[in-house]
Short mmCIF file of C-alpha atoms and ligand atoms in Angstrom, two decimals:
data_model
loop_
_atom_site.label_atom_id
_atom_site.label_comp_id
_atom_site.label_asym_id
_atom_site.label_seq_id
_atom_site.Cartn_x
_atom_site.Cartn_y
_atom_site.Cartn_z
CA MET A 1 22.22 -24.66 6.54
CA ASN A 2 23.28 -21.12 7.44
CA ASN A 3 26.29 -21.70 5.25
CA ASP A 4 24.23 -22.46 2.19
CA PRO A 5 26.53 -21.25 -0.62
CA ALA A 6 23.53 -19.74 -2.39
CA PHE A 7 23.03 -17.34 0.52
CA LYS A 8 26.48 -15.82 0.10
CA GLN A 9 26.03 -15.68 -3.64
CA ILE A 10 22.83 -13.70 -3.11
CA THR A 11 24.23 -11.21 -0.58
CA ASP A 12 27.33 -10.76 -2.76
CA PHE A 13 25.14 -10.00 -5.75
CA ILE A 14 23.15 -7.44 -3.75
CA LYS A 15 26.34 -5.75 -2.49
CA GLU A 16 27.68 -5.61 -6.02
CA THR A 17 24.42 -4.26 -7.41
CA PHE A 18 24.23 -1.52 -4.77
CA ASN A 19 27.96 -1.04 -5.13
CA THR A 20 28.77 -1.00 -1.42
CA ASN A 21 30.16 -3.05 1.44
CA GLU A 22 28.30 -0.93 3.99
CA PHE A 23 24.93 -1.84 5.47
CA ILE A 24 22.24 -1.98 2.76
CA PRO A 25 18.79 -0.93 4.00
CA LEU A 26 15.60 -2.39 2.59
CA HIS A 27 14.40 0.91 1.22
CA GLU A 28 15.74 4.42 1.67
CA PRO A 29 14.46 7.69 0.22
CA ARG A 30 16.29 9.62 -2.51
CA PHE A 31 16.33 13.43 -2.53
CA VAL A 32 18.14 14.30 -5.73
CA GLY A 33 15.71 16.86 -7.17
CA LYS A 34 14.35 20.20 -5.98
CA GLU A 35 13.45 19.03 -2.46
CA LYS A 36 15.71 21.52 -0.68
CA ASP A 37 14.63 24.50 -2.82
CA TYR A 38 10.94 23.84 -2.29
CA VAL A 39 11.26 23.21 1.46
CA ILE A 40 13.24 26.45 1.86
CA ASP A 41 10.49 28.21 -0.13
CA THR A 42 7.92 27.23 2.49
CA ILE A 43 10.13 28.52 5.29
CA GLU A 44 10.86 31.82 3.57
CA SER A 45 7.18 32.36 2.80
CA THR A 46 6.19 31.28 6.38
CA PHE A 47 3.58 28.97 4.81
CA VAL A 48 4.85 25.80 6.47
CA SER A 49 1.58 24.65 7.96
CA SER A 50 -1.76 23.51 6.63
CA VAL A 51 -2.33 26.08 3.89
CA GLY A 52 -0.10 26.72 0.92
CA GLN A 53 0.50 26.34 -2.78
CA PHE A 54 2.53 23.11 -2.46
CA VAL A 55 -0.47 21.25 -1.01
CA ILE A 56 -2.58 22.34 -3.98
CA ASP A 57 0.19 21.49 -6.47
CA PHE A 58 0.90 18.11 -4.89
CA GLU A 59 -2.79 17.15 -5.05
CA LYS A 60 -2.91 18.27 -8.69
CA LYS A 61 0.19 16.26 -9.60
CA ILE A 62 -1.19 13.08 -8.02
CA ALA A 63 -4.54 13.52 -9.77
CA GLU A 64 -2.84 14.10 -13.13
CA TYR A 65 -0.41 11.22 -12.75
CA THR A 66 -2.99 8.66 -11.58
CA GLY A 67 -5.83 9.86 -13.79
CA ALA A 68 -8.10 10.30 -10.76
CA LYS A 69 -10.46 13.27 -11.06
CA TYR A 70 -9.75 14.45 -7.51
CA ALA A 71 -6.93 14.03 -5.00
CA VAL A 72 -7.06 15.20 -1.38
CA ALA A 73 -3.89 15.24 0.71
CA ALA A 74 -3.82 13.80 4.22
CA VAL A 75 -1.33 13.60 7.08
CA ASN A 76 -0.49 9.94 6.35
CA GLY A 77 -1.79 6.90 4.52
CA THR A 78 -3.50 5.43 7.57
CA ALA A 79 -5.51 8.64 8.10
CA ALA A 80 -6.33 8.72 4.38
CA LEU A 81 -7.69 5.16 4.59
CA HIS A 82 -9.66 5.97 7.76
CA ILE A 83 -11.38 8.87 5.99
CA ALA A 84 -11.88 6.93 2.74
CA LEU A 85 -13.70 4.20 4.70
CA ILE A 86 -15.93 6.76 6.43
CA LEU A 87 -16.74 8.33 3.05
CA ALA A 88 -17.52 4.92 1.57
CA GLY A 89 -20.21 4.71 4.26
CA VAL A 90 -18.55 2.39 6.78
CA LYS A 91 -20.18 2.75 10.22
CA PRO A 92 -19.56 1.25 13.66
CA ASP A 93 -20.54 -2.45 13.81
CA ASP A 94 -20.44 -2.85 10.03
CA GLU A 95 -18.07 -5.41 8.55
CA VAL A 96 -15.18 -4.68 6.18
CA ILE A 97 -13.45 -7.33 4.08
CA THR A 98 -9.70 -7.18 3.59
CA GLN A 99 -6.72 -9.50 3.17
CA PRO A 100 -4.72 -10.99 6.08
CA LEU A 101 -1.39 -10.31 4.33
CA THR A 102 -1.01 -6.55 4.64
CA PHE A 103 0.64 -3.87 6.74
CA VAL A 104 -1.18 -3.34 10.05
CA ALA A 105 -2.39 0.13 8.95
CA THR A 106 -5.02 -1.46 6.68
CA ALA A 107 -6.59 -3.34 9.58
CA ASN A 108 -6.15 -0.45 12.03
CA ALA A 109 -7.95 2.05 9.78
CA ILE A 110 -10.90 -0.36 9.69
CA THR A 111 -10.86 -0.51 13.50
CA TYR A 112 -10.90 3.29 13.74
CA THR A 113 -14.30 3.33 11.98
CA GLY A 114 -15.69 0.90 14.58
CA ALA A 115 -16.22 -1.80 11.95
CA LYS A 116 -15.26 -5.48 12.27
CA HIS A 117 -12.85 -7.30 9.98
CA VAL A 118 -13.31 -10.25 7.67
CA PHE A 119 -9.98 -11.57 6.38
CA ILE A 120 -10.18 -13.25 2.96
CA ASP A 121 -7.26 -14.99 1.30
CA ILE A 122 -4.85 -13.65 -1.31
CA ASP A 123 -3.73 -15.18 -4.59
CA LYS A 124 -0.16 -16.47 -4.80
CA ASP A 125 0.60 -14.69 -8.07
CA THR A 126 -0.65 -11.19 -7.16
CA LEU A 127 -0.18 -11.40 -3.36
CA GLY A 128 -3.42 -9.37 -3.24
CA LEU A 129 -7.04 -10.16 -2.37
CA SER A 130 -8.28 -13.17 -4.33
CA PRO A 131 -11.39 -12.43 -6.43
CA GLU A 132 -12.35 -16.13 -6.47
CA LYS A 133 -12.15 -16.50 -2.70
CA LEU A 134 -13.92 -13.19 -2.16
CA ASN A 135 -16.73 -14.28 -4.44
CA SER A 136 -17.13 -17.70 -2.86
CA TRP A 137 -17.14 -16.25 0.67
CA LEU A 138 -19.82 -13.72 -0.32
CA GLN A 139 -21.89 -16.43 -2.09
CA LYS A 140 -21.86 -18.45 1.12
CA ASN A 141 -22.29 -15.68 3.67
CA ALA A 142 -23.92 -12.61 2.15
CA VAL A 143 -27.58 -11.90 1.66
CA LYS A 144 -29.06 -8.75 0.13
CA LYS A 145 -31.71 -6.87 2.09
CA GLY A 146 -32.89 -3.90 0.06
CA ASP A 147 -29.76 -1.91 -0.73
CA ARG A 148 -27.84 -3.47 2.17
CA THR A 149 -25.75 -6.62 2.08
CA ILE A 150 -25.84 -8.57 5.33
CA ASN A 151 -23.57 -11.30 6.71
CA LYS A 152 -26.04 -14.13 7.41
CA THR A 153 -24.07 -15.45 10.38
CA THR A 154 -23.37 -12.23 12.25
CA GLY A 155 -26.32 -10.14 11.06
CA ARG A 156 -23.96 -7.24 10.38
CA ARG A 157 -23.89 -5.14 7.22
CA ILE A 158 -20.92 -5.77 4.91
CA ALA A 159 -19.94 -2.18 4.16
CA ALA A 160 -16.71 -2.24 2.15
CA ILE A 161 -14.05 -4.36 0.47
CA VAL A 162 -10.43 -3.21 0.91
CA PRO A 163 -7.96 -4.90 -1.45
CA MET A 164 -4.28 -3.99 -1.10
CA HIS A 165 -1.74 -3.93 -3.97
CA THR A 166 1.03 -5.77 -2.18
CA PHE A 167 4.62 -4.48 -2.58
CA GLY A 168 3.33 -2.45 -5.55
CA HIS A 169 2.00 -5.43 -7.53
CA PRO A 170 -1.54 -4.82 -8.77
CA THR A 171 -4.17 -7.29 -7.65
CA ARG A 172 -6.98 -8.39 -10.03
CA ILE A 173 -8.85 -5.24 -9.19
CA ASP A 174 -11.31 -5.27 -12.12
CA GLN A 175 -12.74 -8.60 -10.94
CA ILE A 176 -12.94 -7.36 -7.36
CA ILE A 177 -14.89 -4.29 -8.50
CA GLU A 178 -17.27 -6.54 -10.46
CA ILE A 179 -17.91 -8.68 -7.38
CA GLY A 180 -18.40 -5.54 -5.29
CA ASN A 181 -20.99 -4.30 -7.79
CA LYS A 182 -22.76 -7.65 -7.81
CA PHE A 183 -23.12 -7.61 -4.02
CA ASN A 184 -23.60 -3.84 -3.82
CA ILE A 185 -20.50 -3.34 -1.65
CA PRO A 186 -18.14 -0.40 -2.38
CA VAL A 187 -14.43 -1.04 -2.93
CA VAL A 188 -11.81 1.15 -1.23
CA GLU A 189 -8.34 0.45 -2.59
CA ASP A 190 -5.37 0.48 -0.25
CA ALA A 191 -2.87 1.59 -2.91
CA ALA A 192 -0.42 2.83 -0.27
CA GLU A 193 2.40 0.83 -1.87
CA SER A 194 1.46 1.12 -5.52
CA LEU A 195 1.94 4.69 -6.71
CA GLY A 196 3.19 4.17 -10.28
CA SER A 197 1.55 0.73 -10.71
CA PHE A 198 -1.06 0.13 -13.39
CA TYR A 199 -3.55 -2.66 -14.01
CA LYS A 200 -4.68 -2.98 -17.63
CA SER A 201 -3.18 0.49 -18.19
CA LYS A 202 -5.31 2.13 -15.47
CA HIS A 203 -3.61 3.36 -12.31
CA THR A 204 -4.14 1.36 -9.12
CA GLY A 205 -6.26 3.21 -6.59
CA THR A 206 -8.56 4.63 -9.29
CA PHE A 207 -10.79 1.56 -9.75
CA GLY A 208 -12.67 1.71 -6.46
CA LYS A 209 -15.06 4.31 -5.09
CA LEU A 210 -12.02 5.73 -3.31
CA GLY A 211 -8.33 4.87 -3.17
CA ILE A 212 -5.45 5.93 -0.96
CA PHE A 213 -1.69 6.38 -1.24
CA SER A 214 1.04 6.71 1.40
CA PHE A 215 4.15 8.87 1.33
CA ASN A 216 5.78 7.43 4.41
CA GLY A 217 9.58 7.43 4.50
CA ASN A 218 9.87 3.93 3.04
CA LYS A 219 7.42 4.33 0.15
CA ILE A 220 8.37 4.97 -3.51
CA ILE A 221 8.12 8.72 -2.94
CA THR A 222 8.03 10.33 0.47
CA THR A 223 6.89 13.52 2.17
CA GLY A 224 8.38 12.41 5.48
CA GLY A 225 4.87 11.34 6.38
CA GLY A 226 1.86 11.84 4.18
CA GLY A 227 -1.07 10.35 2.35
CA MET A 228 -3.61 11.03 -0.38
CA ILE A 229 -7.24 10.13 -1.03
CA VAL A 230 -8.27 9.80 -4.69
CA THR A 231 -11.77 9.58 -6.13
CA ASP A 232 -13.74 10.48 -9.25
CA ASP A 233 -16.69 11.66 -7.16
CA GLU A 234 -16.74 15.42 -6.67
CA GLU A 235 -18.96 15.33 -3.58
CA LEU A 236 -16.75 12.74 -1.88
CA ALA A 237 -13.66 14.79 -2.71
CA LYS A 238 -15.21 17.92 -1.22
CA THR A 239 -16.23 16.05 1.91
CA ALA A 240 -12.75 14.49 2.14
CA LYS A 241 -11.17 17.94 2.16
CA HIS A 242 -13.73 19.22 4.67
CA ILE A 243 -13.50 16.31 7.11
CA THR A 244 -9.68 16.19 7.06
CA THR A 245 -9.51 19.91 7.89
CA THR A 246 -11.65 19.92 11.08
CA ALA A 247 -14.91 20.43 9.11
CA LYS A 248 -14.69 24.18 9.57
CA VAL A 249 -17.22 26.08 7.49
CA PRO A 250 -15.38 28.84 5.59
CA HIS A 251 -16.01 32.23 7.19
CA PRO A 252 -13.85 35.36 7.61
CA TYR A 253 -13.70 34.99 11.41
CA GLU A 254 -16.26 32.57 12.80
CA TYR A 255 -15.32 29.07 13.97
CA PHE A 256 -18.27 26.90 13.06
CA HIS A 257 -17.76 23.18 12.39
CA ASP A 258 -20.76 21.42 10.86
CA MET A 259 -19.74 17.79 11.52
CA LEU A 260 -17.14 15.71 13.34
CA GLY A 261 -13.91 16.58 11.59
CA TYR A 262 -10.31 15.47 11.93
CA ASN A 263 -7.01 17.31 11.92
CA TYR A 264 -5.65 15.07 9.19
CA ARG A 265 -4.24 17.69 6.82
CA LEU A 266 -0.87 17.47 5.16
CA THR A 267 1.46 20.39 5.93
CA ASN A 268 2.73 22.63 3.14
CA LEU A 269 6.24 21.78 4.35
CA ALA A 270 5.63 18.09 3.66
CA ALA A 271 3.84 18.80 0.37
CA ALA A 272 6.92 20.74 -0.82
CA LEU A 273 8.86 17.47 -0.57
CA GLY A 274 6.00 15.72 -2.33
CA VAL A 275 6.05 18.04 -5.34
CA ALA A 276 9.81 17.61 -5.74
CA GLN A 277 9.50 13.83 -5.38
CA MET A 278 6.68 13.64 -7.95
CA GLU A 279 8.97 15.35 -10.46
CA GLN A 280 11.28 12.35 -10.10
CA LEU A 281 8.72 9.55 -9.93
CA PRO A 282 9.08 8.43 -13.57
CA VAL A 283 12.86 8.12 -13.14
CA PHE A 284 12.43 6.24 -9.83
CA ILE A 285 10.08 3.78 -11.53
CA ASP A 286 12.45 3.18 -14.45
CA LYS A 287 15.29 2.49 -12.05
CA LYS A 288 13.18 0.22 -9.86
CA ARG A 289 11.99 -1.79 -12.84
CA ASN A 290 15.56 -2.04 -14.01
CA LEU A 291 16.66 -3.37 -10.59
CA ALA A 292 13.80 -5.89 -10.69
CA ASP A 293 15.02 -7.09 -14.10
CA GLN A 294 18.51 -7.61 -12.70
CA TYR A 295 17.13 -9.54 -9.72
CA ARG A 296 14.86 -11.67 -11.93
CA GLU A 297 17.73 -12.66 -14.18
CA PHE A 298 20.01 -13.41 -11.22
CA PHE A 299 17.50 -15.59 -9.37
CA GLU A 300 16.76 -17.73 -12.45
CA GLN A 301 19.76 -19.92 -11.54
CA PHE A 302 18.17 -21.10 -8.26
CA ASP A 303 15.60 -23.89 -8.56
CA GLU A 304 14.39 -23.42 -5.02
CA ILE A 305 13.96 -19.65 -5.03
CA THR A 306 11.34 -17.73 -7.00
CA PHE A 307 11.59 -14.01 -7.72
CA VAL A 308 8.21 -12.29 -7.48
CA SER A 309 7.44 -10.71 -10.87
CA GLU A 310 4.56 -8.39 -11.76
CA PRO A 311 1.32 -10.30 -12.34
CA LYS A 312 -0.29 -10.61 -15.76
CA ASN A 313 -1.95 -7.51 -17.24
CA SER A 314 -0.08 -5.18 -14.96
CA LYS A 315 2.83 -2.80 -14.77
CA SER A 316 4.28 -2.76 -11.26
CA ASN A 317 6.33 -0.02 -9.60
CA TYR A 318 8.36 -2.84 -7.95
CA TRP A 319 8.31 -0.87 -4.71
CA LEU A 320 9.68 -3.80 -2.68
CA ASN A 321 11.29 -6.74 -4.42
CA ALA A 322 10.52 -10.16 -2.99
CA ILE A 323 11.72 -13.74 -3.29
CA ILE A 324 9.99 -16.93 -2.22
CA PHE A 325 11.87 -19.87 -0.68
CA LYS A 326 10.76 -23.47 -0.91
CA ASP A 327 10.12 -23.72 2.83
CA LYS A 328 10.11 -21.73 6.05
CA ILE A 329 13.37 -23.22 7.38
CA GLN A 330 15.37 -22.05 4.38
CA ARG A 331 13.64 -18.70 4.47
CA ASP A 332 14.42 -18.17 8.14
CA ASN A 333 18.03 -19.22 7.61
CA PHE A 334 18.39 -16.71 4.81
CA LEU A 335 16.88 -13.91 6.94
CA GLU A 336 19.42 -14.72 9.62
CA PHE A 337 22.34 -14.90 7.20
CA SER A 338 21.58 -11.76 5.18
CA ASN A 339 20.86 -9.51 8.17
CA LYS A 340 24.06 -10.70 9.83
CA ASN A 341 25.91 -9.82 6.65
CA LYS A 342 24.73 -6.20 6.45
CA VAL A 343 22.08 -6.85 3.81
CA MET A 344 18.73 -5.91 5.26
CA THR A 345 15.95 -8.34 4.44
CA ARG A 346 12.67 -8.98 6.17
CA PRO A 347 9.86 -11.50 6.13
CA ALA A 348 6.37 -10.65 4.95
CA TRP A 349 4.19 -9.13 7.69
CA VAL A 350 2.79 -11.41 10.36
CA LEU A 351 -0.75 -12.12 9.13
CA MET A 352 -3.34 -9.75 10.62
CA ASN A 353 -5.39 -12.57 12.15
CA LYS A 354 -2.33 -13.58 14.20
CA LEU A 355 -2.00 -10.17 15.87
CA PRO A 356 -3.49 -9.90 19.36
CA MET A 357 -5.98 -7.20 18.29
CA TYR A 358 -7.32 -9.26 15.41
CA ASN A 359 -7.03 -12.91 16.40
CA ASN A 360 -10.77 -13.19 17.02
CA CYS A 361 -11.78 -11.81 13.63
CA GLN A 362 -13.59 -13.79 10.97
CA THR A 363 -11.37 -15.57 8.47
CA ASP A 364 -12.08 -18.02 5.71
CA ASP A 365 -9.55 -20.43 4.19
CA ILE A 366 -6.33 -18.37 4.22
CA SER A 367 -3.94 -21.07 3.00
CA ASN A 368 -2.29 -18.91 0.33
CA ALA A 369 -1.55 -16.06 2.74
CA THR A 370 -0.15 -18.57 5.24
CA TRP A 371 1.99 -20.21 2.56
CA ILE A 372 3.41 -16.84 1.44
CA ALA A 373 3.94 -15.55 4.98
CA ASP A 374 6.11 -18.61 5.70
CA ARG A 375 8.31 -18.30 2.62
CA LEU A 376 8.59 -14.72 1.42
CA VAL A 377 11.53 -12.35 1.95
CA ASN A 378 11.76 -8.71 0.88
CA ILE A 379 15.20 -7.74 -0.41
CA PRO A 380 16.85 -4.31 -0.79
CA SER A 381 14.90 -2.19 -3.24
CA SER A 382 16.01 1.44 -2.98
CA VAL A 383 16.35 3.45 -6.16
CA ILE A 384 19.99 3.16 -7.29
CA ILE A 385 21.10 6.60 -8.40
C1 LIG B 1 2.41 2.32 4.23
C2 LIG B 1 1.08 1.67 4.22
C3 LIG B 1 -0.09 2.32 4.69
C4 LIG B 1 -0.14 3.70 5.25
O1 LIG B 1 0.89 4.00 6.04
P1 LIG B 1 1.27 5.44 6.63
O2 LIG B 1 2.57 5.13 7.28
O3 LIG B 1 0.19 5.79 7.58
O4 LIG B 1 1.38 6.44 5.53
C5 LIG B 1 -1.29 1.65 4.59
N1 LIG B 1 -1.38 0.43 4.06
C6 LIG B 1 -0.30 -0.22 3.59
C7 LIG B 1 -0.47 -1.55 2.97
C8 LIG B 1 0.97 0.37 3.67
O5 LIG B 1 2.04 -0.31 3.21
#
């Protein structure tokens, strides 16, 4: 099985496409713009730390690009999500709904607030939270008490819904927002992977009460490490800035902090990278969509492999390309073969409810997530310069 001729055909195609016989990583950053100039600027000005013009400019660029009214930089995407959940009103012993197929940061940020998880299934076409399954779980389990929505079984308040736009592909976010409104539960979008992805022409991350992005080294643009909170609510944006910068009340010399704050700010040094990367984002997206087109065309010849294309009504950034095998055995054999042959591939994340920290959490029917987790492989997706 390891000698499946299709496997070699695939790795050969990837080597040809990336034009190399060396090791091909899953996703590597590209610094082909003004990164060096801007980083040197911060050093020469001494403004490398938490204050500086690049932080302001980076926030402005993200707000402009996404159409969000406000953007607040944070030290990484996980911290951004932690704060976004707090600002959405999530408190210890509340419950937060999210999908089992996601990077661990989504679940961890929920834990940091002290809330408990409910894992609801994804759809096979979007790989994101399923509106139908969300709705049916809430119909069965949720009851409104005044302005609170309570889980009938546990007695806990259901405080937020956190959909994630998997690999950059937008989920059916408008329907999720509608369900959230119906049950009076705010939506916080984990758009960590979907900078540059639009659903019905509106940028992902801007549908919910708050949204977050990540600029980790493997994301579509990177600041080394970094994140961003976006919202249209001015008060929430102000509080986001305040709480991520130790909640210090501005004063010429006094150190007074009026609430529990966090040191979650993005450095000016990192933001300098961010500004330079944002200047290239449109080119990165064109090239990524072009690579996805090449992959799609190539994989059409295999009856037993499906290339994951952007869902209906959406424009994806194609951050990480993915293929789906007909069963787990073939998938595992391909993982083995490709990684041995210097083409980095990886399976989808182990589902959150299978991790030791989360294996006691509430789940509903998660058959789609299980099906995908058994069959999906991410394939090299770096921007080809
Ligand atoms: C990358 C990522 C995050 C945030 O990660 P950081 O490394 O903290 O920036 C959160 N959620 C998802 C789904 C991610 O892929």
